[in-house]
Amino acid sequence: MRYLLLLGVLCFSALAGAAPGDSLARAIAQLPLNAPVSVARLYGERPQALWSREHYQQLLLAVEGSAAEGLSPDDYHYRALAATDTPAAQRDVLASDAYLSLAAHFLAGKLDPVSIEVNWTAKGRQRDLVAHLQRAMATQDIGASLRELLPSQPRYQLLKAALQHYRQVDNSGSWPTVADGALLKPGARSPRIAALRARLQRGGDLPYYDAPAEAEVYDAELVAALKRFQRRANLEPDGIVGPATVRELNRSPGDRIEQLRVNLERWRWLPDDLGAKHIRVNIADYQLEVHQGADITDVHDVVVGRTYRQTPVFSATMSYLVLNPWWETPTKLARKDILPKFQADPTLVDRLGYQLLGGDGKVVDHSKIDWRQYSAKHFPFRLRQKPGPSNALGAVKFMFPNAHEVYLHDTPSRELFAKTRRDFSSGCIRVKDPVDLAQWVLAGNGDWPRSRIDSVLALGKETSVNLRQRIPVHLLYWTAVANQEGDGVRFIEDIYERDGRVLAALNQPPARR
């Protein structure tokens, strides 16, 4: 690719010269452009050649450098721009189209996020890119003007660095694989240990050193290295080499490259400003982050929706919370999940604190109900559950009104937070240590210290609190997570199998804009 770039720069002087306006007009009309509307606007009614040799060289470098962002230079006419036989008018128009389409992809992503995540609501970054290019040509370096359109978040830069690292590994011969077999526990002996050691060394989890005298023993140093790998792969860091760990060990550098490309694209979809004070949930990672300015002030484990009741990706604004909430059981859940339990054991109605309401909204005496005569298709009642230790929403729920009826809440099933994989809900997000989160949320009200929260919870009465400072909430989906603390990138299981759609679309030619 560098050879093509050199050719393009050397041949520029031979091809240069003012391209006639009619040739430019024909090129604009006939060439397969990514951004035809913007290109036509750039040149106006009387087209004139725009690209000097210096700016053209800077553009070629920027297009080649798009690979570092997980994009493909070929999407931006790289070969035609670097070729020796591209006519001057076509070269000028293609250069403009390359800049404008690359700028759009740096600014807001190559893909329309709604085409991938149908519930997407975050407002992406916007700018007049024609005016941006005109200013760049008049005042600054073309490459710098493109780079300033990229996401500014440190985590984006960390993912870029990881992409470069895995490409270097891939170019130098990948890494060895570990054969399937019986569980390997600390102290075990196996001929598979040599491959395990080589794999961990090649991946950077274990320093290179001469093989120990007991080369087939799973020793303490190797166990510690595997635990580091397991944490990065979002596996239980138990030091045991089982099927899930072997599967992750044997993912190729190429697999990780594609995973990083997908997640770099997801970052480009986001606005620069997610809110000075905001909540960010990574659904795939089962984590909620509390952001205050540039700092992550707290992290909460969460439980998200099952694969068949997936938590949607969207953004909304938290406007109130409810302490000691009643649970108005969704109709679908009442009919499909709760009704069969009551049919099997009618005493659960009282034991779990449920009320049965008729069509008129009045409480029905459930002791007189023959549950067996009802079904998911015929259940003319509403269910609601009173506040208490068995309440499905626990002690608090956090409301950010949205079309999906998704919210954050406590749970009585706190044992689920001990699991590594936590997709057990019906779409809403269960939060570990929710009272701590409530204290942070209510800090902006000024009159809700922890002592007041605890007092209200102890009363057991439902209490709604409107927020004086509303808080943006972003439910996102990342399968490669860069930790700002500097301990590398963790690769997350794609629990909802969403990466494939993004990758397939990234590998297609750009959509015309």
Short mmCIF file of C-alpha atoms in Angstrom, two decimals:
data_model
loop_
_atom_site.label_atom_id
_atom_site.label_comp_id
_atom_site.label_asym_id
_atom_site.label_seq_id
_atom_site.Cartn_x
_atom_site.Cartn_y
_atom_site.Cartn_z
CA MET A 1 0.00 0.00 0.00
CA ARG A 2 2.91 2.34 0.72
CA TYR A 3 4.15 1.62 -2.83
CA LEU A 4 0.79 2.75 -4.25
CA LEU A 5 0.94 5.87 -2.12
CA LEU A 6 4.44 6.73 -3.42
CA LEU A 7 3.32 6.19 -7.00
CA GLY A 8 0.33 8.46 -6.50
CA VAL A 9 2.44 11.26 -5.07
CA LEU A 10 5.18 10.96 -7.72
CA CYS A 11 2.70 10.97 -10.58
CA PHE A 12 0.70 13.91 -9.27
CA SER A 13 2.86 16.48 -11.04
CA ALA A 14 2.52 14.62 -14.34
CA LEU A 15 -1.25 14.55 -14.03
CA ALA A 16 -1.63 17.99 -12.52
CA GLY A 17 -2.91 21.01 -14.29
CA ALA A 18 -6.25 22.66 -14.02
CA ALA A 19 -8.93 20.14 -14.85
CA PRO A 20 -11.45 21.76 -17.23
CA GLY A 21 -14.78 22.58 -15.63
CA ASP A 22 -16.72 20.40 -18.05
CA SER A 23 -14.48 17.42 -17.26
CA LEU A 24 -15.09 17.96 -13.56
CA ALA A 25 -18.85 18.21 -14.13
CA ARG A 26 -18.84 14.95 -16.08
CA ALA A 27 -16.79 13.26 -13.36
CA ILE A 28 -19.22 14.43 -10.69
CA ALA A 29 -22.17 13.11 -12.70
CA GLN A 30 -20.65 9.79 -13.79
CA LEU A 31 -18.31 8.52 -11.08
CA PRO A 32 -19.62 6.09 -8.41
CA LEU A 33 -19.33 8.46 -5.45
CA ASN A 34 -20.03 7.77 -1.78
CA ALA A 35 -21.23 11.33 -1.08
CA PRO A 36 -22.57 12.66 -4.39
CA VAL A 37 -24.77 15.38 -2.87
CA SER A 38 -21.93 16.83 -0.77
CA VAL A 39 -19.47 16.61 -3.67
CA ALA A 40 -21.85 18.49 -5.97
CA ARG A 41 -22.34 21.14 -3.30
CA LEU A 42 -18.57 21.47 -2.82
CA TYR A 43 -17.87 22.16 -6.49
CA GLY A 44 -20.93 24.31 -7.13
CA GLU A 45 -22.31 25.27 -10.51
CA ARG A 46 -18.92 26.17 -12.04
CA PRO A 47 -16.53 23.40 -10.93
CA GLN A 48 -12.86 24.16 -10.52
CA ALA A 49 -10.05 21.83 -9.49
CA LEU A 50 -9.58 21.99 -5.72
CA TRP A 51 -6.70 19.73 -4.75
CA SER A 52 -3.12 21.01 -4.56
CA ARG A 53 -0.29 18.52 -4.58
CA GLU A 54 0.39 19.06 -0.88
CA HIS A 55 -3.22 18.54 0.13
CA TYR A 56 -3.50 15.53 -2.15
CA GLN A 57 -0.48 13.89 -0.52
CA GLN A 58 -1.93 14.57 2.92
CA LEU A 59 -5.23 13.02 1.85
CA LEU A 60 -3.57 9.85 0.57
CA LEU A 61 -1.80 9.43 3.91
CA ALA A 62 -5.08 9.95 5.76
CA VAL A 63 -6.94 7.44 3.58
CA GLU A 64 -4.20 4.87 4.09
CA GLY A 65 -4.33 5.60 7.82
CA SER A 66 -8.05 4.83 7.98
CA ALA A 67 -7.07 1.18 8.47
CA ALA A 68 -5.88 2.14 11.96
CA GLU A 69 -9.49 3.10 12.75
CA GLY A 70 -10.76 -0.31 11.66
CA LEU A 71 -11.91 0.98 8.25
CA SER A 72 -10.83 -0.01 4.74
CA PRO A 73 -8.84 2.44 2.57
CA ASP A 74 -10.42 0.85 -0.50
CA ASP A 75 -13.77 2.35 0.58
CA TYR A 76 -12.25 5.77 -0.10
CA HIS A 77 -10.96 5.26 -3.67
CA TYR A 78 -7.42 4.57 -2.46
CA ARG A 79 -6.27 2.60 -5.50
CA ALA A 80 -7.75 5.02 -8.01
CA LEU A 81 -6.22 7.97 -6.18
CA ALA A 82 -2.78 6.33 -6.08
CA ALA A 83 -2.86 5.03 -9.65
CA THR A 84 -0.74 6.69 -12.36
CA ASP A 85 -3.41 6.66 -15.05
CA THR A 86 -6.38 8.32 -13.28
CA PRO A 87 -7.41 11.41 -15.30
CA ALA A 88 -6.95 14.73 -13.51
CA ALA A 89 -10.64 15.61 -13.31
CA GLN A 90 -11.60 12.20 -11.95
CA ARG A 91 -8.74 12.30 -9.47
CA ASP A 92 -9.84 15.68 -8.15
CA VAL A 93 -13.47 14.59 -7.73
CA LEU A 94 -12.50 11.25 -6.18
CA ALA A 95 -10.24 13.05 -3.73
CA SER A 96 -13.12 15.27 -2.66
CA ASP A 97 -15.44 12.28 -2.33
CA ALA A 98 -12.80 10.35 -0.37
CA TYR A 99 -12.40 13.22 2.09
CA LEU A 100 -16.11 13.84 2.56
CA SER A 101 -17.04 10.16 3.01
CA LEU A 102 -14.08 9.45 5.29
CA ALA A 103 -14.92 12.57 7.32
CA ALA A 104 -18.53 11.41 7.64
CA HIS A 105 -17.42 7.96 8.79
CA PHE A 106 -14.93 9.39 11.31
CA LEU A 107 -17.60 11.71 12.65
CA ALA A 108 -20.62 9.41 12.88
CA GLY A 109 -19.59 5.92 11.80
CA LYS A 110 -19.60 4.18 8.45
CA LEU A 111 -22.93 2.56 9.29
CA ASP A 112 -26.24 4.11 10.25
CA PRO A 113 -26.64 2.76 13.81
CA VAL A 114 -30.40 2.45 13.37
CA SER A 115 -29.78 -0.09 10.59
CA ILE A 116 -28.04 -2.27 13.21
CA GLU A 117 -29.72 -1.31 16.49
CA VAL A 118 -33.33 -0.52 15.60
CA ASN A 119 -33.96 1.16 18.98
CA TRP A 120 -30.97 3.51 18.71
CA THR A 121 -31.79 7.00 20.03
CA ALA A 122 -28.43 8.62 20.90
CA LYS A 123 -27.85 11.73 18.80
CA GLY A 124 -24.60 11.34 16.91
CA ARG A 125 -22.07 14.06 16.20
CA GLN A 126 -22.87 16.41 13.35
CA ARG A 127 -20.94 18.98 11.35
CA ASP A 128 -21.08 20.72 7.97
CA LEU A 129 -18.37 18.63 6.30
CA VAL A 130 -18.28 20.64 3.07
CA ALA A 131 -17.49 23.78 5.07
CA HIS A 132 -15.03 21.75 7.17
CA LEU A 133 -13.11 20.68 4.04
CA GLN A 134 -13.12 24.21 2.66
CA ARG A 135 -11.63 25.52 5.90
CA ALA A 136 -9.06 22.73 5.92
CA MET A 137 -7.92 23.59 2.40
CA ALA A 138 -7.60 27.24 3.36
CA THR A 139 -6.04 27.02 6.80
CA GLN A 140 -4.68 23.65 7.91
CA ASP A 141 -3.38 20.18 7.30
CA ILE A 142 -5.90 17.82 5.63
CA GLY A 143 -4.97 14.90 7.88
CA ALA A 144 -5.34 16.97 11.06
CA SER A 145 -8.77 18.17 9.94
CA LEU A 146 -9.87 14.55 9.58
CA ARG A 147 -8.36 13.35 12.85
CA GLU A 148 -10.22 16.02 14.82
CA LEU A 149 -13.49 14.37 13.74
CA LEU A 150 -12.67 11.09 15.48
CA PRO A 151 -14.08 10.26 18.95
CA SER A 152 -12.13 12.01 21.68
CA GLN A 153 -12.79 9.42 24.42
CA PRO A 154 -9.65 7.75 25.82
CA ARG A 155 -11.24 4.31 25.47
CA TYR A 156 -11.47 4.73 21.71
CA GLN A 157 -7.73 5.37 21.60
CA LEU A 158 -7.06 2.31 23.74
CA LEU A 159 -9.07 0.12 21.37
CA LYS A 160 -7.07 1.56 18.45
CA ALA A 161 -3.82 0.63 20.20
CA ALA A 162 -5.15 -2.90 20.77
CA LEU A 163 -6.07 -3.17 17.08
CA GLN A 164 -2.50 -2.29 16.13
CA HIS A 165 -1.16 -4.85 18.61
CA TYR A 166 -3.30 -7.72 17.32
CA ARG A 167 -2.44 -6.88 13.73
CA GLN A 168 1.24 -7.11 14.62
CA VAL A 169 0.64 -10.49 16.25
CA ASP A 170 -1.34 -11.67 13.23
CA ASN A 171 1.34 -10.50 10.79
CA SER A 172 4.08 -12.30 12.72
CA GLY A 173 2.43 -15.71 12.65
CA SER A 174 -0.56 -15.83 15.01
CA TRP A 175 -0.22 -18.05 18.10
CA PRO A 176 -0.40 -21.78 18.91
CA THR A 177 -3.67 -23.49 19.74
CA VAL A 178 -4.46 -25.64 22.76
CA ALA A 179 -5.99 -29.05 22.09
CA ASP A 180 -9.29 -30.06 23.67
CA GLY A 181 -9.10 -32.51 26.52
CA ALA A 182 -9.82 -33.15 30.17
CA LEU A 183 -9.97 -30.27 32.66
CA LEU A 184 -6.53 -29.01 33.64
CA LYS A 185 -6.38 -27.92 37.26
CA PRO A 186 -3.41 -26.40 39.12
CA GLY A 187 -0.71 -29.04 39.60
CA ALA A 188 -1.97 -31.24 36.76
CA ARG A 189 0.43 -32.96 34.37
CA SER A 190 -0.32 -33.01 30.65
CA PRO A 191 1.45 -32.85 27.29
CA ARG A 192 -0.97 -29.94 26.51
CA ILE A 193 0.88 -27.71 29.00
CA ALA A 194 3.60 -26.82 26.48
CA ALA A 195 1.02 -25.43 24.03
CA LEU A 196 -0.76 -23.59 26.86
CA ARG A 197 2.51 -21.97 27.96
CA ALA A 198 3.39 -20.94 24.39
CA ARG A 199 -0.08 -19.52 23.81
CA LEU A 200 -0.02 -17.40 26.98
CA GLN A 201 3.48 -16.14 26.17
CA ARG A 202 2.51 -15.23 22.63
CA GLY A 203 -0.55 -13.37 23.88
CA GLY A 204 1.44 -11.34 26.42
CA ASP A 205 -0.02 -12.93 29.57
CA LEU A 206 3.16 -14.82 30.48
CA PRO A 207 6.78 -13.60 30.15
CA TYR A 208 9.12 -15.57 27.90
CA TYR A 209 11.56 -17.76 29.80
CA ASP A 210 13.21 -21.13 29.46
CA ALA A 211 10.80 -24.02 29.99
CA PRO A 212 10.95 -25.29 33.59
CA ALA A 213 12.37 -28.70 34.41
CA GLU A 214 8.82 -30.01 34.84
CA ALA A 215 7.62 -28.73 31.46
CA GLU A 216 4.37 -30.70 31.56
CA VAL A 217 3.30 -29.50 35.02
CA TYR A 218 0.62 -26.83 35.35
CA ASP A 219 2.59 -24.74 37.85
CA ALA A 220 1.68 -21.65 39.89
CA GLU A 221 3.20 -19.15 37.44
CA LEU A 222 1.22 -20.62 34.57
CA VAL A 223 -1.98 -20.63 36.66
CA ALA A 224 -1.52 -16.92 37.45
CA ALA A 225 -1.01 -16.17 33.74
CA LEU A 226 -4.15 -18.10 32.80
CA LYS A 227 -6.17 -16.19 35.40
CA ARG A 228 -5.00 -12.93 33.80
CA PHE A 229 -6.14 -14.24 30.44
CA GLN A 230 -9.50 -15.37 31.85
CA ARG A 231 -10.18 -11.93 33.30
CA ARG A 232 -9.43 -10.32 29.94
CA ALA A 233 -11.71 -12.84 28.20
CA ASN A 234 -14.48 -12.16 30.75
CA LEU A 235 -14.33 -15.75 32.02
CA GLU A 236 -14.45 -16.95 35.60
CA PRO A 237 -10.80 -16.48 36.74
CA ASP A 238 -10.58 -19.91 38.37
CA GLY A 239 -7.30 -21.01 36.77
CA ILE A 240 -8.94 -24.15 35.36
CA VAL A 241 -8.45 -24.98 31.69
CA GLY A 242 -11.93 -26.09 30.65
CA PRO A 243 -13.89 -26.03 27.37
CA ALA A 244 -14.85 -22.32 27.58
CA THR A 245 -11.27 -21.27 28.34
CA VAL A 246 -9.86 -23.42 25.52
CA ARG A 247 -12.39 -21.91 23.12
CA GLU A 248 -11.27 -18.39 24.05
CA LEU A 249 -7.56 -19.31 23.96
CA ASN A 250 -8.02 -20.61 20.43
CA ARG A 251 -9.67 -17.51 19.05
CA SER A 252 -7.22 -16.19 16.48
CA PRO A 253 -5.69 -12.71 16.36
CA GLY A 254 -7.85 -12.23 13.27
CA ASP A 255 -10.96 -12.85 15.36
CA ARG A 256 -9.85 -10.19 17.85
CA ILE A 257 -9.07 -7.76 15.04
CA GLU A 258 -12.61 -8.05 13.72
CA GLN A 259 -14.04 -7.69 17.23
CA LEU A 260 -12.05 -4.50 17.75
CA ARG A 261 -13.16 -3.09 14.38
CA VAL A 262 -16.80 -3.65 15.35
CA ASN A 263 -16.42 -1.87 18.67
CA LEU A 264 -14.48 1.07 17.23
CA GLU A 265 -17.45 1.58 14.90
CA ARG A 266 -19.83 1.54 17.87
CA TRP A 267 -17.80 4.32 19.51
CA ARG A 268 -18.10 6.45 16.37
CA TRP A 269 -21.89 6.30 16.66
CA LEU A 270 -21.90 8.10 20.01
CA PRO A 271 -22.00 11.83 20.75
CA ASP A 272 -18.91 13.37 22.31
CA ASP A 273 -20.97 14.54 25.27
CA LEU A 274 -22.83 11.73 27.03
CA GLY A 275 -23.66 14.04 29.93
CA ALA A 276 -21.51 15.61 32.64
CA LYS A 277 -23.26 13.28 35.08
CA HIS A 278 -24.57 10.12 33.46
CA ILE A 279 -25.10 6.37 33.75
CA ARG A 280 -23.61 4.00 31.20
CA VAL A 281 -24.58 0.32 31.02
CA ASN A 282 -22.64 -2.17 28.93
CA ILE A 283 -25.23 -4.88 28.39
CA ALA A 284 -22.75 -7.48 27.13
CA ASP A 285 -20.40 -6.88 30.08
CA TYR A 286 -23.14 -6.91 32.77
CA GLN A 287 -21.82 -3.65 34.20
CA LEU A 288 -23.19 -0.22 35.03
CA GLU A 289 -20.80 2.72 35.32
CA VAL A 290 -21.53 5.93 37.21
CA HIS A 291 -19.86 8.86 35.43
CA GLN A 292 -19.21 12.21 37.06
CA GLY A 293 -17.27 14.54 34.77
CA ALA A 294 -14.24 12.67 33.46
CA ASP A 295 -14.32 10.16 36.32
CA ILE A 296 -16.01 6.80 36.79
CA THR A 297 -17.05 7.15 40.41
CA ASP A 298 -18.67 3.74 40.86
CA VAL A 299 -19.30 0.46 39.03
CA HIS A 300 -22.27 -1.86 39.68
CA ASP A 301 -22.75 -5.41 38.48
CA VAL A 302 -26.05 -5.86 36.66
CA VAL A 303 -28.34 -8.60 35.36
CA VAL A 304 -29.68 -8.07 31.82
CA GLY A 305 -32.28 -9.63 29.55
CA ARG A 306 -32.20 -13.23 28.40
CA THR A 307 -31.27 -13.95 24.80
CA TYR A 308 -34.96 -14.27 23.92
CA ARG A 309 -35.94 -11.13 25.90
CA GLN A 310 -33.01 -8.92 25.08
CA THR A 311 -32.32 -5.62 26.77
CA PRO A 312 -32.53 -2.99 24.01
CA VAL A 313 -29.81 -0.49 23.13
CA PHE A 314 -30.99 3.10 23.54
CA SER A 315 -30.53 6.34 25.47
CA ALA A 316 -33.05 8.13 27.69
CA THR A 317 -33.20 10.50 30.65
CA MET A 318 -33.80 9.45 34.25
CA SER A 319 -36.42 11.73 35.76
CA TYR A 320 -37.47 10.00 38.99
CA LEU A 321 -36.98 6.98 41.20
CA VAL A 322 -39.34 5.01 43.43
CA LEU A 323 -38.47 3.67 46.88
CA ASN A 324 -40.41 0.60 48.05
CA PRO A 325 -42.10 0.20 44.66
CA TRP A 326 -45.17 -1.83 43.92
CA TRP A 327 -44.59 -4.09 40.94
CA GLU A 328 -47.24 -3.81 38.26
CA THR A 329 -46.61 -7.15 36.61
CA PRO A 330 -46.47 -6.85 32.79
CA THR A 331 -49.34 -8.71 31.13
CA LYS A 332 -47.07 -11.04 29.17
CA LEU A 333 -45.12 -12.00 32.28
CA ALA A 334 -48.29 -12.45 34.33
CA ARG A 335 -49.78 -14.83 31.79
CA LYS A 336 -46.70 -16.81 30.75
CA ASP A 337 -44.52 -16.84 33.87
CA ILE A 338 -46.57 -16.10 37.00
CA LEU A 339 -49.87 -17.85 36.21
CA PRO A 340 -48.27 -21.33 35.86
CA LYS A 341 -46.63 -20.85 39.29
CA PHE A 342 -49.96 -19.97 40.90
CA GLN A 343 -51.58 -22.97 39.21
CA ALA A 344 -48.90 -25.22 40.69
CA ASP A 345 -49.04 -23.62 44.16
CA PRO A 346 -51.88 -21.11 44.92
CA THR A 347 -50.32 -20.26 48.30
CA LEU A 348 -47.64 -18.30 46.44
CA VAL A 349 -50.12 -15.47 45.92
CA ASP A 350 -50.03 -14.51 49.60
CA ARG A 351 -46.51 -15.67 50.32
CA LEU A 352 -45.06 -13.46 47.56
CA GLY A 353 -47.38 -10.52 48.28
CA TYR A 354 -49.45 -10.43 45.10
CA GLN A 355 -52.79 -8.77 44.54
CA LEU A 356 -55.28 -9.75 41.86
CA LEU A 357 -57.23 -6.93 40.18
CA GLY A 358 -60.29 -7.21 37.98
CA GLY A 359 -61.11 -5.24 34.87
CA ASP A 360 -62.61 -2.48 37.03
CA GLY A 361 -59.34 -2.05 38.92
CA LYS A 362 -60.72 -3.45 42.18
CA VAL A 363 -58.95 -6.12 44.23
CA VAL A 364 -60.32 -9.62 43.65
CA ASP A 365 -60.44 -12.24 46.42
CA HIS A 366 -57.93 -14.71 44.98
CA SER A 367 -58.93 -17.42 47.48
CA LYS A 368 -62.08 -17.91 45.42
CA ILE A 369 -60.20 -18.23 42.13
CA ASP A 370 -59.82 -21.60 40.41
CA TRP A 371 -56.49 -20.94 38.72
CA ARG A 372 -56.81 -24.07 36.55
CA GLN A 373 -59.59 -22.54 34.46
CA TYR A 374 -57.30 -19.79 33.15
CA SER A 375 -54.54 -19.87 30.53
CA ALA A 376 -52.08 -17.51 28.88
CA LYS A 377 -54.74 -16.75 26.27
CA HIS A 378 -57.53 -16.28 28.82
CA PHE A 379 -56.50 -14.40 31.97
CA PRO A 380 -58.76 -11.36 32.59
CA PHE A 381 -56.84 -10.02 35.60
CA ARG A 382 -53.98 -7.69 36.45
CA LEU A 383 -51.31 -8.71 38.92
CA ARG A 384 -49.34 -6.44 41.17
CA GLN A 385 -46.92 -7.16 43.99
CA LYS A 386 -46.71 -5.11 47.16
CA PRO A 387 -43.42 -3.71 48.54
CA GLY A 388 -41.46 -6.16 50.64
CA PRO A 389 -38.54 -8.60 50.65
CA SER A 390 -40.07 -10.74 47.88
CA ASN A 391 -40.94 -7.86 45.57
CA ALA A 392 -39.45 -8.42 42.11
CA LEU A 393 -38.20 -4.81 41.99
CA GLY A 394 -36.60 -4.92 45.43
CA ALA A 395 -36.14 -1.70 47.37
CA VAL A 396 -35.88 0.82 44.53
CA LYS A 397 -36.50 1.34 40.82
CA PHE A 398 -34.96 4.04 38.62
CA MET A 399 -37.20 5.44 35.91
CA PHE A 400 -36.10 6.89 32.56
CA PRO A 401 -39.36 6.80 30.58
CA ASN A 402 -39.01 5.02 27.24
CA ALA A 403 -41.04 3.09 24.69
CA HIS A 404 -39.55 -0.24 25.81
CA GLU A 405 -40.74 0.01 29.44
CA VAL A 406 -37.19 -0.80 30.53
CA TYR A 407 -35.78 0.55 33.79
CA LEU A 408 -33.15 -0.16 36.46
CA HIS A 409 -34.16 -1.83 39.70
CA ASP A 410 -33.15 -3.82 42.76
CA THR A 411 -33.87 -7.55 42.98
CA PRO A 412 -34.53 -10.12 45.73
CA SER A 413 -32.45 -12.64 43.71
CA ARG A 414 -29.10 -11.19 44.71
CA GLU A 415 -27.33 -14.54 44.38
CA LEU A 416 -27.34 -14.03 40.59
CA PHE A 417 -24.68 -11.34 40.91
CA ALA A 418 -22.15 -14.02 41.87
CA LYS A 419 -22.39 -15.54 38.40
CA THR A 420 -20.09 -14.53 35.55
CA ARG A 421 -22.81 -14.68 32.90
CA ARG A 422 -25.83 -12.68 34.06
CA ASP A 423 -28.53 -12.64 31.37
CA PHE A 424 -31.53 -13.72 33.46
CA SER A 425 -34.04 -10.86 33.29
CA SER A 426 -37.01 -10.16 31.04
CA GLY A 427 -35.35 -7.05 29.60
CA CYS A 428 -35.08 -4.67 32.55
CA ILE A 429 -31.75 -4.24 34.32
CA ARG A 430 -31.25 -5.46 37.88
CA VAL A 431 -28.59 -3.54 39.79
CA LYS A 432 -26.31 -4.70 42.59
CA ASP A 433 -26.11 -2.28 45.57
CA PRO A 434 -28.99 -0.15 44.25
CA VAL A 435 -29.31 1.97 47.40
CA ASP A 436 -25.75 3.22 46.81
CA LEU A 437 -26.83 4.15 43.28
CA ALA A 438 -29.94 5.87 44.66
CA GLN A 439 -27.76 7.95 46.98
CA TRP A 440 -25.68 9.14 44.00
CA VAL A 441 -28.76 9.83 41.88
CA LEU A 442 -30.44 11.85 44.63
CA ALA A 443 -27.33 13.86 45.51
CA GLY A 444 -28.46 16.49 43.01
CA ASN A 445 -31.69 17.03 44.95
CA GLY A 446 -29.74 18.26 47.97
CA ASP A 447 -32.25 17.08 50.58
CA TRP A 448 -31.97 13.29 50.31
CA PRO A 449 -28.98 12.14 52.39
CA ARG A 450 -28.45 8.43 52.91
CA SER A 451 -30.09 8.59 56.32
CA ARG A 452 -33.33 9.85 54.79
CA ILE A 453 -33.27 7.18 52.09
CA ASP A 454 -32.77 4.47 54.72
CA SER A 455 -35.60 5.85 56.87
CA VAL A 456 -38.07 5.82 53.99
CA LEU A 457 -37.04 2.30 52.99
CA ALA A 458 -37.60 1.13 56.54
CA LEU A 459 -41.22 2.38 56.43
CA GLY A 460 -42.02 0.08 53.51
CA LYS A 461 -44.32 2.63 51.86
CA GLU A 462 -44.03 3.39 48.16
CA THR A 463 -42.41 6.83 47.73
CA SER A 464 -41.64 8.54 44.41
CA VAL A 465 -38.91 11.17 44.22
CA ASN A 466 -38.60 13.48 41.21
CA LEU A 467 -35.05 14.42 40.25
CA ARG A 468 -34.11 18.08 40.21
CA GLN A 469 -31.14 17.20 38.03
CA ARG A 470 -32.14 14.72 35.36
CA ILE A 471 -29.55 12.13 34.44
CA PRO A 472 -28.82 10.71 30.96
CA VAL A 473 -28.85 6.91 30.84
CA HIS A 474 -27.12 5.07 27.99
CA LEU A 475 -27.75 1.35 27.47
CA LEU A 476 -24.95 0.24 25.14
CA TYR A 477 -23.46 -2.97 23.79
CA TRP A 478 -19.69 -3.39 23.61
CA THR A 479 -17.84 -6.68 23.25
CA ALA A 480 -14.34 -5.19 23.52
CA VAL A 481 -13.79 -3.03 26.58
CA ALA A 482 -10.74 -0.86 27.15
CA ASN A 483 -10.10 -0.25 30.83
CA GLN A 484 -8.87 3.27 31.49
CA GLU A 485 -6.82 1.99 34.42
CA GLY A 486 -4.33 0.65 31.87
CA ASP A 487 -4.77 -3.11 32.32
CA GLY A 488 -5.56 -3.73 28.67
CA VAL A 489 -8.61 -4.70 26.66
CA ARG A 490 -11.15 -7.28 27.78
CA PHE A 491 -13.02 -9.26 25.16
CA ILE A 492 -16.65 -9.90 26.05
CA GLU A 493 -18.87 -12.74 24.88
CA ASP A 494 -21.30 -11.55 22.22
CA ILE A 495 -24.30 -12.83 24.17
CA TYR A 496 -26.90 -11.44 21.76
CA GLU A 497 -24.87 -12.28 18.62
CA ARG A 498 -24.88 -8.69 17.41
CA ASP A 499 -21.26 -8.35 16.29
CA GLY A 500 -21.79 -10.32 13.11
CA ARG A 501 -24.28 -7.83 11.69
CA VAL A 502 -21.94 -4.91 12.32
CA LEU A 503 -18.95 -6.72 10.84
CA ALA A 504 -20.82 -7.83 7.73
CA ALA A 505 -22.00 -4.27 7.12
CA LEU A 506 -18.51 -2.83 7.73
CA ASN A 507 -17.14 -5.16 5.07
CA GLN A 508 -19.63 -3.95 2.47
CA PRO A 509 -19.02 -0.87 0.26
CA PRO A 510 -20.22 2.36 1.89
CA ALA A 511 -23.84 3.38 1.47
CA ARG A 512 -24.29 6.48 -0.67
CA ARG A 513 -25.11 9.60 1.36
#
